[in-house]
Structures are given as C-alpha cells and as structure tokens.
Amino acid sequence: NGGEASDPFAAWAGEEGFGDDKNNDGVPNGMAFLLGAASPDEDATGLLPIGSYESGGSGGLVLTFSMLNAANRGDATMSTQHSSDLGVTDLWSDNQALVPETSDTVNGVIFNIAANGTLNDVVATIPSSEAVNGTLFGRLMGTE
C-alpha cells in the first residue's frame, strides 16, 4: 500500500510503514495517524483510549478516544476488540467491531460518535454481558 499521493496515511507518514513506530513511543504509526497525531514524530501516548467501567443499565467497559473521520483517513479503519482472557481462548478477532462514522451498535458494542472537525469523538461501550467471571479487556486495532 503506500506511496500514493491521494492516500492520506502515505501523505502523513511519508516512507514510514503503518505498523512501524517512527518515534518509539510504543504507538504504531498507523494507530497514531488514526488517533489524530499531527505527524509520525508526535508522541501519541496521550491520544490512546481512556478506559473506564460504567455500572448500571447495560454497563460495561467504556473506551473513550478520538479518531480521524472517514473523509480524512482514506481506507484506514479502526475496530474495538474485546476478550475475557486477553485472547487466550476468547479470541480478540472473534469479538471485533468496526468503529462506525455515526452513533450505532456494531456486533454488540454501543458507539456514541460526535463529529469534532477532522476527528470523531468516540465513546465505545462493550456491555458487561461480554465478561466471563467478571473479567473484560478491550483494545483498539488499526487496519491500513
């Protein structure tokens, strides 16, 4: 992929790869791009999702983050994934929900989306019903 001037990630990253980590901040370039970092040199750790637990109602694991909207990210996408055992037997890939452009429920994950310029502010709630023995982990996955 990459190299095409019309590809927003390639324009942002230059010769850097989607899975590389140019500045060694622990956030791959592609994830930094999707989360709205200004360049591959920016420390993107402050853009990572904030996790919390919401009790009452459907309750669940809540991931709060911002990501580039469709008009600014090209073909790159982001998904939430969850597991009750860090992917050992409850595989991350089996519990994946593509982050939508507007508020919606995708594969059981409730997304509340608010447009914010070139970004969408996202609150993703993974219901407590997905937990096994009260345990639930979540993560984001970027795809080029």
Short mmCIF file of N, CA and C in Angstrom, two decimals:
data_model
loop_
_atom_site.label_atom_id
_atom_site.label_comp_id
_atom_site.label_asym_id
_atom_site.label_seq_id
_atom_site.Cartn_x
_atom_site.Cartn_y
_atom_site.Cartn_z
N ASN A 1 0.86 -1.19 0.00
CA ASN A 1 0.00 0.00 0.00
C ASN A 1 0.89 1.22 0.00
N GLY A 2 0.62 2.31 0.24
CA GLY A 2 1.51 3.43 0.47
C GLY A 2 2.10 4.02 -0.78
N GLY A 3 2.60 5.22 -0.65
CA GLY A 3 3.26 5.89 -1.73
C GLY A 3 2.36 6.76 -2.58
N GLU A 4 1.08 6.45 -2.66
CA GLU A 4 0.18 7.24 -3.49
C GLU A 4 -0.13 8.56 -2.80
N ALA A 5 -0.03 9.66 -3.57
CA ALA A 5 -0.26 10.99 -3.01
C ALA A 5 -1.68 11.14 -2.49
N SER A 6 -2.64 10.39 -3.06
CA SER A 6 -4.03 10.52 -2.64
C SER A 6 -4.34 9.71 -1.38
N ASP A 7 -3.39 8.93 -0.91
CA ASP A 7 -3.57 8.13 0.30
C ASP A 7 -3.23 8.99 1.51
N PRO A 8 -4.23 9.33 2.35
CA PRO A 8 -3.96 10.22 3.50
C PRO A 8 -2.87 9.70 4.43
N PHE A 9 -2.81 8.38 4.67
CA PHE A 9 -1.76 7.86 5.55
C PHE A 9 -0.39 8.09 4.92
N ALA A 10 -0.22 7.78 3.63
CA ALA A 10 1.07 7.96 2.96
C ALA A 10 1.49 9.43 2.99
N ALA A 11 0.53 10.33 2.79
CA ALA A 11 0.84 11.76 2.84
C ALA A 11 1.30 12.15 4.25
N TRP A 12 0.69 11.58 5.26
CA TRP A 12 1.01 11.86 6.66
C TRP A 12 2.35 11.24 7.05
N ALA A 13 2.60 9.99 6.61
CA ALA A 13 3.72 9.20 7.11
C ALA A 13 4.96 9.25 6.23
N GLY A 14 4.83 9.69 4.99
CA GLY A 14 5.98 9.62 4.09
C GLY A 14 6.34 8.17 3.82
N GLU A 15 7.58 7.81 4.06
CA GLU A 15 8.06 6.45 3.80
C GLU A 15 7.85 5.51 4.99
N GLU A 16 7.30 6.02 6.08
CA GLU A 16 7.11 5.20 7.28
C GLU A 16 5.97 4.19 7.06
N GLY A 17 6.12 2.99 7.61
CA GLY A 17 5.11 1.95 7.47
C GLY A 17 4.00 2.08 8.51
N PHE A 18 2.84 1.53 8.21
CA PHE A 18 1.66 1.58 9.07
C PHE A 18 1.95 0.93 10.43
N GLY A 19 2.65 -0.19 10.42
CA GLY A 19 2.93 -0.91 11.66
C GLY A 19 4.23 -0.50 12.35
N ASP A 20 5.00 0.39 11.71
CA ASP A 20 6.25 0.86 12.31
C ASP A 20 5.95 1.86 13.42
N ASP A 21 6.96 2.20 14.19
CA ASP A 21 6.83 3.18 15.28
C ASP A 21 8.01 4.14 15.18
N LYS A 22 7.88 5.14 14.29
CA LYS A 22 9.00 6.04 13.96
C LYS A 22 9.63 6.66 15.20
N ASN A 23 8.83 7.12 16.13
CA ASN A 23 9.38 7.85 17.29
C ASN A 23 9.54 6.97 18.54
N ASN A 24 9.29 5.68 18.41
CA ASN A 24 9.46 4.73 19.52
C ASN A 24 8.66 5.09 20.78
N ASP A 25 7.44 5.60 20.58
CA ASP A 25 6.58 5.92 21.73
C ASP A 25 5.69 4.75 22.13
N GLY A 26 5.81 3.62 21.41
CA GLY A 26 5.00 2.45 21.71
C GLY A 26 3.67 2.43 20.98
N VAL A 27 3.39 3.48 20.19
CA VAL A 27 2.14 3.56 19.42
C VAL A 27 2.52 3.44 17.94
N PRO A 28 2.11 2.36 17.26
CA PRO A 28 2.44 2.22 15.85
C PRO A 28 1.97 3.44 15.04
N ASN A 29 2.69 3.74 13.97
CA ASN A 29 2.36 4.89 13.12
C ASN A 29 0.90 4.90 12.69
N GLY A 30 0.39 3.75 12.26
CA GLY A 30 -0.99 3.71 11.78
C GLY A 30 -1.99 4.07 12.86
N MET A 31 -1.76 3.60 14.07
CA MET A 31 -2.66 3.93 15.18
C MET A 31 -2.53 5.41 15.52
N ALA A 32 -1.30 5.94 15.54
CA ALA A 32 -1.09 7.37 15.81
C ALA A 32 -1.84 8.21 14.78
N PHE A 33 -1.75 7.81 13.50
CA PHE A 33 -2.46 8.50 12.42
C PHE A 33 -3.97 8.49 12.67
N LEU A 34 -4.52 7.30 12.92
CA LEU A 34 -5.96 7.17 13.13
C LEU A 34 -6.44 7.95 14.36
N LEU A 35 -5.60 8.02 15.38
CA LEU A 35 -5.97 8.74 16.61
C LEU A 35 -5.81 10.25 16.46
N GLY A 36 -5.25 10.71 15.34
CA GLY A 36 -5.17 12.15 15.08
C GLY A 36 -3.85 12.82 15.38
N ALA A 37 -2.76 12.07 15.52
CA ALA A 37 -1.45 12.69 15.74
C ALA A 37 -1.10 13.57 14.55
N ALA A 38 -0.42 14.68 14.80
CA ALA A 38 -0.08 15.64 13.76
C ALA A 38 0.96 15.09 12.78
N SER A 39 1.85 14.21 13.26
CA SER A 39 2.89 13.63 12.41
C SER A 39 3.41 12.36 13.06
N PRO A 40 4.21 11.56 12.33
CA PRO A 40 4.78 10.35 12.93
C PRO A 40 5.77 10.67 14.06
N ASP A 41 6.20 11.92 14.16
CA ASP A 41 7.14 12.31 15.22
C ASP A 41 6.44 12.67 16.53
N GLU A 42 5.12 12.92 16.48
CA GLU A 42 4.39 13.31 17.69
C GLU A 42 4.26 12.13 18.65
N ASP A 43 4.48 12.36 19.94
CA ASP A 43 4.24 11.35 20.96
C ASP A 43 2.73 11.15 21.06
N ALA A 44 2.26 9.99 20.63
CA ALA A 44 0.82 9.73 20.55
C ALA A 44 0.26 9.05 21.80
N THR A 45 1.08 8.87 22.84
CA THR A 45 0.59 8.17 24.02
C THR A 45 -0.58 8.91 24.68
N GLY A 46 -0.61 10.23 24.59
CA GLY A 46 -1.71 11.00 25.16
C GLY A 46 -3.01 10.89 24.36
N LEU A 47 -2.95 10.26 23.18
CA LEU A 47 -4.14 10.09 22.34
C LEU A 47 -4.78 8.71 22.51
N LEU A 48 -4.11 7.83 23.26
CA LEU A 48 -4.63 6.48 23.45
C LEU A 48 -5.97 6.52 24.19
N PRO A 49 -6.80 5.49 24.01
CA PRO A 49 -8.12 5.49 24.64
C PRO A 49 -8.03 5.49 26.16
N ILE A 50 -9.02 6.09 26.76
CA ILE A 50 -9.16 6.07 28.21
C ILE A 50 -10.22 5.02 28.52
N GLY A 51 -9.88 4.08 29.37
CA GLY A 51 -10.81 3.03 29.74
C GLY A 51 -11.45 3.31 31.08
N SER A 52 -12.72 2.95 31.20
CA SER A 52 -13.43 3.09 32.46
C SER A 52 -14.51 2.02 32.51
N TYR A 53 -15.15 1.91 33.66
CA TYR A 53 -16.24 0.95 33.81
C TYR A 53 -17.50 1.71 34.16
N GLU A 54 -18.57 1.40 33.46
CA GLU A 54 -19.87 2.03 33.70
C GLU A 54 -20.79 0.98 34.32
N SER A 55 -21.28 1.29 35.52
CA SER A 55 -22.20 0.36 36.15
C SER A 55 -23.63 0.83 35.89
N GLY A 56 -24.57 -0.02 36.18
CA GLY A 56 -25.98 0.33 35.95
C GLY A 56 -26.36 0.16 34.50
N GLY A 57 -27.65 0.05 34.24
CA GLY A 57 -28.12 -0.13 32.87
C GLY A 57 -27.43 -1.32 32.24
N SER A 58 -27.02 -1.18 30.98
CA SER A 58 -26.29 -2.26 30.33
C SER A 58 -24.86 -2.32 30.87
N GLY A 59 -24.33 -1.17 31.33
CA GLY A 59 -23.00 -1.12 31.92
C GLY A 59 -21.95 -1.74 31.02
N GLY A 60 -20.71 -1.65 31.44
CA GLY A 60 -19.67 -2.31 30.69
C GLY A 60 -18.37 -1.54 30.67
N LEU A 61 -17.45 -2.05 29.86
CA LEU A 61 -16.16 -1.43 29.66
C LEU A 61 -16.33 -0.30 28.65
N VAL A 62 -15.89 0.90 29.02
CA VAL A 62 -16.05 2.08 28.16
C VAL A 62 -14.67 2.52 27.69
N LEU A 63 -14.51 2.65 26.37
CA LEU A 63 -13.29 3.18 25.77
C LEU A 63 -13.63 4.53 25.15
N THR A 64 -12.91 5.58 25.57
CA THR A 64 -13.15 6.93 25.08
C THR A 64 -11.89 7.39 24.34
N PHE A 65 -12.09 7.83 23.09
CA PHE A 65 -10.96 8.24 22.26
C PHE A 65 -11.47 9.08 21.09
N SER A 66 -10.55 9.70 20.37
CA SER A 66 -10.88 10.39 19.13
C SER A 66 -10.17 9.69 17.99
N MET A 67 -10.79 9.74 16.80
CA MET A 67 -10.15 9.16 15.61
C MET A 67 -10.51 9.98 14.39
N LEU A 68 -9.65 9.93 13.38
CA LEU A 68 -9.93 10.66 12.15
C LEU A 68 -11.25 10.20 11.56
N ASN A 69 -12.01 11.14 11.01
CA ASN A 69 -13.26 10.77 10.36
C ASN A 69 -12.95 10.19 8.97
N ALA A 70 -13.95 9.62 8.33
CA ALA A 70 -13.78 8.92 7.05
C ALA A 70 -13.17 9.81 5.98
N ALA A 71 -13.54 11.08 5.95
CA ALA A 71 -13.03 11.99 4.93
C ALA A 71 -11.54 12.24 5.06
N ASN A 72 -10.97 11.98 6.23
CA ASN A 72 -9.56 12.30 6.49
C ASN A 72 -8.67 11.08 6.70
N ARG A 73 -9.22 9.88 6.69
CA ARG A 73 -8.39 8.70 6.96
C ARG A 73 -8.24 7.77 5.76
N GLY A 74 -8.90 8.05 4.65
CA GLY A 74 -8.79 7.18 3.48
C GLY A 74 -9.36 5.81 3.77
N ASP A 75 -8.64 4.77 3.38
CA ASP A 75 -9.12 3.40 3.55
C ASP A 75 -8.83 2.82 4.92
N ALA A 76 -8.04 3.52 5.74
CA ALA A 76 -7.68 3.00 7.07
C ALA A 76 -8.93 2.94 7.95
N THR A 77 -9.00 1.92 8.79
CA THR A 77 -10.14 1.74 9.70
C THR A 77 -9.64 1.42 11.10
N MET A 78 -10.54 1.56 12.04
CA MET A 78 -10.25 1.19 13.42
C MET A 78 -11.40 0.33 13.95
N SER A 79 -11.04 -0.66 14.73
CA SER A 79 -12.01 -1.54 15.36
C SER A 79 -11.75 -1.61 16.85
N THR A 80 -12.81 -1.86 17.61
CA THR A 80 -12.63 -2.24 19.00
C THR A 80 -12.60 -3.76 19.03
N GLN A 81 -11.87 -4.30 19.97
CA GLN A 81 -11.86 -5.73 20.19
C GLN A 81 -11.95 -5.96 21.69
N HIS A 82 -12.57 -7.08 22.07
CA HIS A 82 -12.64 -7.39 23.49
C HIS A 82 -12.46 -8.88 23.71
N SER A 83 -12.03 -9.20 24.92
CA SER A 83 -11.78 -10.58 25.30
C SER A 83 -11.91 -10.68 26.82
N SER A 84 -12.30 -11.84 27.29
CA SER A 84 -12.37 -12.06 28.73
C SER A 84 -11.08 -12.66 29.27
N ASP A 85 -10.14 -13.05 28.36
CA ASP A 85 -8.90 -13.67 28.83
C ASP A 85 -7.68 -13.25 27.99
N LEU A 86 -7.69 -12.01 27.53
CA LEU A 86 -6.58 -11.46 26.73
C LEU A 86 -6.29 -12.29 25.48
N GLY A 87 -7.34 -12.88 24.91
CA GLY A 87 -7.21 -13.58 23.64
C GLY A 87 -6.71 -15.00 23.71
N VAL A 88 -6.60 -15.58 24.91
CA VAL A 88 -6.09 -16.95 25.03
C VAL A 88 -7.10 -17.94 24.43
N THR A 89 -8.30 -18.00 24.98
CA THR A 89 -9.35 -18.85 24.39
C THR A 89 -10.50 -18.02 23.84
N ASP A 90 -10.68 -16.82 24.37
CA ASP A 90 -11.70 -15.87 23.90
C ASP A 90 -10.98 -14.92 22.94
N LEU A 91 -10.90 -15.32 21.68
CA LEU A 91 -10.05 -14.64 20.70
C LEU A 91 -10.48 -13.20 20.42
N TRP A 92 -9.49 -12.30 20.39
CA TRP A 92 -9.77 -10.89 20.08
C TRP A 92 -10.52 -10.77 18.76
N SER A 93 -10.06 -11.50 17.74
CA SER A 93 -10.64 -11.36 16.40
C SER A 93 -12.09 -11.80 16.33
N ASP A 94 -12.52 -12.67 17.26
CA ASP A 94 -13.91 -13.11 17.28
C ASP A 94 -14.84 -12.04 17.83
N ASN A 95 -14.28 -11.05 18.50
CA ASN A 95 -15.06 -10.02 19.18
C ASN A 95 -14.66 -8.63 18.67
N GLN A 96 -14.81 -8.43 17.38
CA GLN A 96 -14.34 -7.21 16.73
C GLN A 96 -15.53 -6.39 16.26
N ALA A 97 -15.44 -5.07 16.44
CA ALA A 97 -16.50 -4.17 15.98
C ALA A 97 -15.85 -2.97 15.29
N LEU A 98 -16.10 -2.82 14.00
CA LEU A 98 -15.59 -1.69 13.24
C LEU A 98 -16.22 -0.40 13.77
N VAL A 99 -15.39 0.60 14.08
CA VAL A 99 -15.91 1.87 14.60
C VAL A 99 -16.68 2.55 13.47
N PRO A 100 -17.97 2.82 13.68
CA PRO A 100 -18.78 3.45 12.63
C PRO A 100 -18.55 4.96 12.55
N GLU A 101 -19.11 5.58 11.55
CA GLU A 101 -18.97 7.02 11.35
C GLU A 101 -20.00 7.81 12.16
N THR A 102 -21.12 7.17 12.50
CA THR A 102 -22.15 7.81 13.31
C THR A 102 -22.57 6.84 14.42
N SER A 103 -23.23 7.34 15.45
CA SER A 103 -23.64 6.51 16.58
C SER A 103 -24.41 5.29 16.10
N ASP A 104 -24.05 4.13 16.64
CA ASP A 104 -24.66 2.89 16.20
C ASP A 104 -24.22 1.78 17.16
N THR A 105 -24.82 0.62 17.03
CA THR A 105 -24.38 -0.58 17.75
C THR A 105 -23.84 -1.55 16.71
N VAL A 106 -22.60 -1.99 16.90
CA VAL A 106 -21.94 -2.88 15.95
C VAL A 106 -21.44 -4.10 16.72
N ASN A 107 -21.93 -5.28 16.33
CA ASN A 107 -21.52 -6.53 16.99
C ASN A 107 -21.63 -6.43 18.50
N GLY A 108 -22.69 -5.77 18.97
CA GLY A 108 -22.96 -5.67 20.40
C GLY A 108 -22.29 -4.50 21.10
N VAL A 109 -21.34 -3.85 20.44
CA VAL A 109 -20.64 -2.70 21.04
C VAL A 109 -21.44 -1.43 20.71
N ILE A 110 -21.72 -0.64 21.73
CA ILE A 110 -22.51 0.58 21.57
C ILE A 110 -21.55 1.75 21.35
N PHE A 111 -21.68 2.39 20.19
CA PHE A 111 -20.82 3.52 19.84
C PHE A 111 -21.62 4.81 19.88
N ASN A 112 -21.13 5.78 20.63
CA ASN A 112 -21.66 7.14 20.60
C ASN A 112 -20.59 8.00 19.94
N ILE A 113 -20.93 8.60 18.80
CA ILE A 113 -19.97 9.33 17.97
C ILE A 113 -20.41 10.79 17.88
N ALA A 114 -19.45 11.70 18.08
CA ALA A 114 -19.70 13.13 17.91
C ALA A 114 -18.63 13.69 16.98
N ALA A 115 -19.05 14.34 15.89
CA ALA A 115 -18.11 14.96 14.96
C ALA A 115 -17.39 16.10 15.67
N ASN A 116 -16.08 16.22 15.40
CA ASN A 116 -15.26 17.26 16.03
C ASN A 116 -14.18 17.67 15.02
N GLY A 117 -14.58 18.43 13.99
CA GLY A 117 -13.63 18.83 12.95
C GLY A 117 -13.21 17.63 12.13
N THR A 118 -11.91 17.40 11.99
CA THR A 118 -11.40 16.26 11.22
C THR A 118 -11.48 14.96 12.00
N LEU A 119 -11.85 15.05 13.28
CA LEU A 119 -11.94 13.88 14.15
C LEU A 119 -13.38 13.55 14.49
N ASN A 120 -13.59 12.34 14.92
CA ASN A 120 -14.82 11.94 15.58
C ASN A 120 -14.45 11.60 17.01
N ASP A 121 -15.19 12.14 17.98
CA ASP A 121 -15.02 11.76 19.37
C ASP A 121 -15.87 10.51 19.59
N VAL A 122 -15.25 9.47 20.10
CA VAL A 122 -15.90 8.15 20.19
C VAL A 122 -15.97 7.70 21.64
N VAL A 123 -17.15 7.23 22.04
CA VAL A 123 -17.33 6.52 23.30
C VAL A 123 -17.88 5.15 22.92
N ALA A 124 -17.07 4.12 23.13
CA ALA A 124 -17.46 2.75 22.80
C ALA A 124 -17.71 1.99 24.10
N THR A 125 -18.91 1.43 24.24
CA THR A 125 -19.26 0.67 25.44
C THR A 125 -19.40 -0.80 25.07
N ILE A 126 -18.55 -1.62 25.67
CA ILE A 126 -18.62 -3.07 25.50
C ILE A 126 -19.42 -3.59 26.69
N PRO A 127 -20.61 -4.12 26.45
CA PRO A 127 -21.51 -4.48 27.55
C PRO A 127 -20.92 -5.50 28.52
N SER A 128 -21.32 -5.36 29.78
CA SER A 128 -20.89 -6.29 30.84
C SER A 128 -21.22 -7.73 30.51
N SER A 129 -22.24 -7.93 29.68
CA SER A 129 -22.64 -9.30 29.32
C SER A 129 -21.54 -10.03 28.55
N GLU A 130 -20.56 -9.30 28.03
CA GLU A 130 -19.43 -9.92 27.32
C GLU A 130 -18.37 -10.45 28.29
N ALA A 131 -18.45 -10.07 29.55
CA ALA A 131 -17.46 -10.50 30.54
C ALA A 131 -17.70 -11.96 30.93
N VAL A 132 -16.63 -12.65 31.22
CA VAL A 132 -16.70 -14.01 31.75
C VAL A 132 -16.08 -13.96 33.14
N ASN A 133 -16.83 -14.40 34.15
CA ASN A 133 -16.37 -14.33 35.54
C ASN A 133 -15.96 -12.91 35.93
N GLY A 134 -16.68 -11.92 35.40
CA GLY A 134 -16.43 -10.53 35.75
C GLY A 134 -15.20 -9.91 35.11
N THR A 135 -14.60 -10.60 34.13
CA THR A 135 -13.38 -10.12 33.50
C THR A 135 -13.64 -9.71 32.07
N LEU A 136 -13.17 -8.50 31.70
CA LEU A 136 -13.35 -8.00 30.34
C LEU A 136 -12.21 -7.05 30.00
N PHE A 137 -11.55 -7.31 28.90
CA PHE A 137 -10.46 -6.47 28.41
C PHE A 137 -10.88 -5.90 27.06
N GLY A 138 -10.38 -4.71 26.73
CA GLY A 138 -10.67 -4.10 25.44
C GLY A 138 -9.42 -3.49 24.83
N ARG A 139 -9.42 -3.36 23.52
CA ARG A 139 -8.31 -2.72 22.82
C ARG A 139 -8.81 -2.18 21.49
N LEU A 140 -7.98 -1.33 20.88
CA LEU A 140 -8.24 -0.81 19.54
C LEU A 140 -7.29 -1.48 18.56
N MET A 141 -7.76 -1.66 17.33
CA MET A 141 -6.93 -2.25 16.27
C MET A 141 -7.09 -1.38 15.03
N GLY A 142 -5.97 -0.87 14.51
CA GLY A 142 -5.98 -0.10 13.28
C GLY A 142 -5.62 -0.99 12.10
N THR A 143 -6.28 -0.76 10.97
CA THR A 143 -6.03 -1.54 9.76
C THR A 143 -5.81 -0.57 8.61
N GLU A 144 -4.77 -0.82 7.82
CA GLU A 144 -4.42 0.07 6.71
C GLU A 144 -5.40 -0.05 5.58
#
